[in-house]
Coordinates of C-alpha atoms in Angstrom, one line a residue:
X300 CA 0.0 0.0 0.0
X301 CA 1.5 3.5 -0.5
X302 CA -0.1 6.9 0.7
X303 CA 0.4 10.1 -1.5
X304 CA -0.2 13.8 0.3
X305 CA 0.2 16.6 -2.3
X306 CA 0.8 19.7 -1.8
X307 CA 1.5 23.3 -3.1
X308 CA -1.6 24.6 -5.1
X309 CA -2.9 27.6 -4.6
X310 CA -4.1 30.8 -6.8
X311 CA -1.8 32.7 -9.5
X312 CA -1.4 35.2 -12.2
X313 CA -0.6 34.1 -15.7
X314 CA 3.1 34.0 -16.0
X315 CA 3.4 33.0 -12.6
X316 CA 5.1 30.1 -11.2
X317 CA 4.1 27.1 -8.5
X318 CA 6.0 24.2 -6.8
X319 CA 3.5 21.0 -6.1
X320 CA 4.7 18.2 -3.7
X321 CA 3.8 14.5 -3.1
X322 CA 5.2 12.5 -0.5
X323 CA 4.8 9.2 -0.3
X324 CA 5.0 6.7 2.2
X325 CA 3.8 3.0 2.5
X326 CA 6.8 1.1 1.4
X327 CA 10.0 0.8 0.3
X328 CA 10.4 2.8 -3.7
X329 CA 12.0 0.8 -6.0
X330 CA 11.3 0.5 -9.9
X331 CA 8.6 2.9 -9.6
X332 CA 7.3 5.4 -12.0
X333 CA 5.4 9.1 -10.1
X334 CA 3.4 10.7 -12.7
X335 CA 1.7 14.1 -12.4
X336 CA -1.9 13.9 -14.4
X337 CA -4.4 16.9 -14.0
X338 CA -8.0 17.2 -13.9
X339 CA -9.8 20.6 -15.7
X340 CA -13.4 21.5 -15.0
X341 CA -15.6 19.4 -17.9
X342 CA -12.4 17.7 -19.4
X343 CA -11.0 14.0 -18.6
X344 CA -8.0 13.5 -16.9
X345 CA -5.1 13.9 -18.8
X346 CA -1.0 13.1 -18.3
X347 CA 0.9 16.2 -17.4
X348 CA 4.3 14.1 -16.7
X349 CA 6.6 11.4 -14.9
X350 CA 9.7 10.4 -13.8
X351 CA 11.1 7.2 -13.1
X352 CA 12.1 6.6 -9.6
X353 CA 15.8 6.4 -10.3
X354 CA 15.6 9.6 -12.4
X355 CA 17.1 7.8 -15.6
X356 CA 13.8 9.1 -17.6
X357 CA 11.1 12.0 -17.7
X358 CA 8.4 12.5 -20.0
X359 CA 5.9 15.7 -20.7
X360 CA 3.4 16.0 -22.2
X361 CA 3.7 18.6 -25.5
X362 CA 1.3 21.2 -23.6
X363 CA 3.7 22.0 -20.6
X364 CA 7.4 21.1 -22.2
X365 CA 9.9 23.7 -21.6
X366 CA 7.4 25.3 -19.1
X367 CA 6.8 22.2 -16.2
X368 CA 9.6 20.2 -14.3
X369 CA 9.6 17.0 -12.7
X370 CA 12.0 15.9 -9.9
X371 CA 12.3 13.9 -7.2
X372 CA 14.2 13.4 -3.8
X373 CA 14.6 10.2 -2.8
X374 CA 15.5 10.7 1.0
X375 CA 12.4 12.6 1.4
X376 CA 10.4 10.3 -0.9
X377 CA 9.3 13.3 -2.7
X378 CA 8.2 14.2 -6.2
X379 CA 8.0 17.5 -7.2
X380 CA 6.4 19.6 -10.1
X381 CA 7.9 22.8 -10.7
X382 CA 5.2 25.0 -13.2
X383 CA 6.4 28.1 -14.4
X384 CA 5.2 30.8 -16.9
X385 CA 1.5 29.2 -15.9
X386 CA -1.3 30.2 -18.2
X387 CA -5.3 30.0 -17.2
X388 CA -5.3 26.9 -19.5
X389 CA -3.2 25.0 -17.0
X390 CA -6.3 25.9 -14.7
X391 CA -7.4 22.5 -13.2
X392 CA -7.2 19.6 -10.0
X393 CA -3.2 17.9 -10.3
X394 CA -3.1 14.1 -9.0
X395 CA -0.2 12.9 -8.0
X396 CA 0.0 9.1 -8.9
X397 CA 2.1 5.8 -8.8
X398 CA 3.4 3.0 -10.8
X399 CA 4.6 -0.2 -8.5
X400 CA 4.6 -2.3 -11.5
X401 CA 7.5 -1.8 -13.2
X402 CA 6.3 2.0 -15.5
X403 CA 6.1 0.3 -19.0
X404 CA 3.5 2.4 -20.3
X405 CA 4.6 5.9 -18.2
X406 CA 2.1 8.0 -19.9
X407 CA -1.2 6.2 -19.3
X408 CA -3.3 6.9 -16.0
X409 CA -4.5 3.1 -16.0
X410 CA -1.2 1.9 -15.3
X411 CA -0.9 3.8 -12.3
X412 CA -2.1 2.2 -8.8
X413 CA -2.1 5.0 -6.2
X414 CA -3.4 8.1 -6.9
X415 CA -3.3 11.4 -4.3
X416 CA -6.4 13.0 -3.1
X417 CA -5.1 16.1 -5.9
X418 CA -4.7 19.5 -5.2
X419 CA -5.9 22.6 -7.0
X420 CA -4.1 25.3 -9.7
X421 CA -5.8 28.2 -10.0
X422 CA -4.1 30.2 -13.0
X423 CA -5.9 33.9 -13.3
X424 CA -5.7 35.9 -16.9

């Protein structure tokens, strides 16, 4: 079983930047993938990025590259999404989520088997 807390949303202008958090805690990381997927009003859920657990590999999607981050810490058990130059399309509920079987297919929410309780962006025009 693994637990994921995120953290970090809040309210900001266009151009803006914000730092989300999920810890995680349950049991020991290994060859795990943490993905980032978000949530906007009326849409479905859709991948926003992921990393690997040993860092080797990232992916993003084509709507946040060269804009969104994704790191991780492993003594904290931490992944973190840094979002900069944020625009009011980006406006939506972020899940943070978790592949313990092995992150063959990184970009698709089914193949992830914890999710986060999410935590909302708010990006203003």
């Amino acid at each position: 079983q693994v637990q994921l807390v995120e953290s970090g949303g809040g309210l900001v202008q266009a151009g803006g930047s914000l730092r989300l958090s999920c810890a995680a805690s349950g049991r020991p990381f290994g060859h795990y993938v943490m993905g980032w997927f978000r949530q906007a009003p009326g849409k479905e859920r859709e991948f926003v990025t992921a990393i690997r657990w040993s860092g080797t590999n990232t992916y993003y999607a084509d709507s946040v590259k060269g804009r969104f981050t994704i790191s991780r810490d492993i003594a904290k058990n931490t992944v973190y999404l840094q979002m900069n130059s944020l625009k009011p399309e980006d406006t939506a509920v972020y899940y943070c989520a978790v592949d313990v079987g092995g992150g063959y297919r990184p970009l698709l929410q089914g193949e992830y088997d914890y999710w986060g309780q999410g935590t909302q962006v708010t990006v203003s025009s």
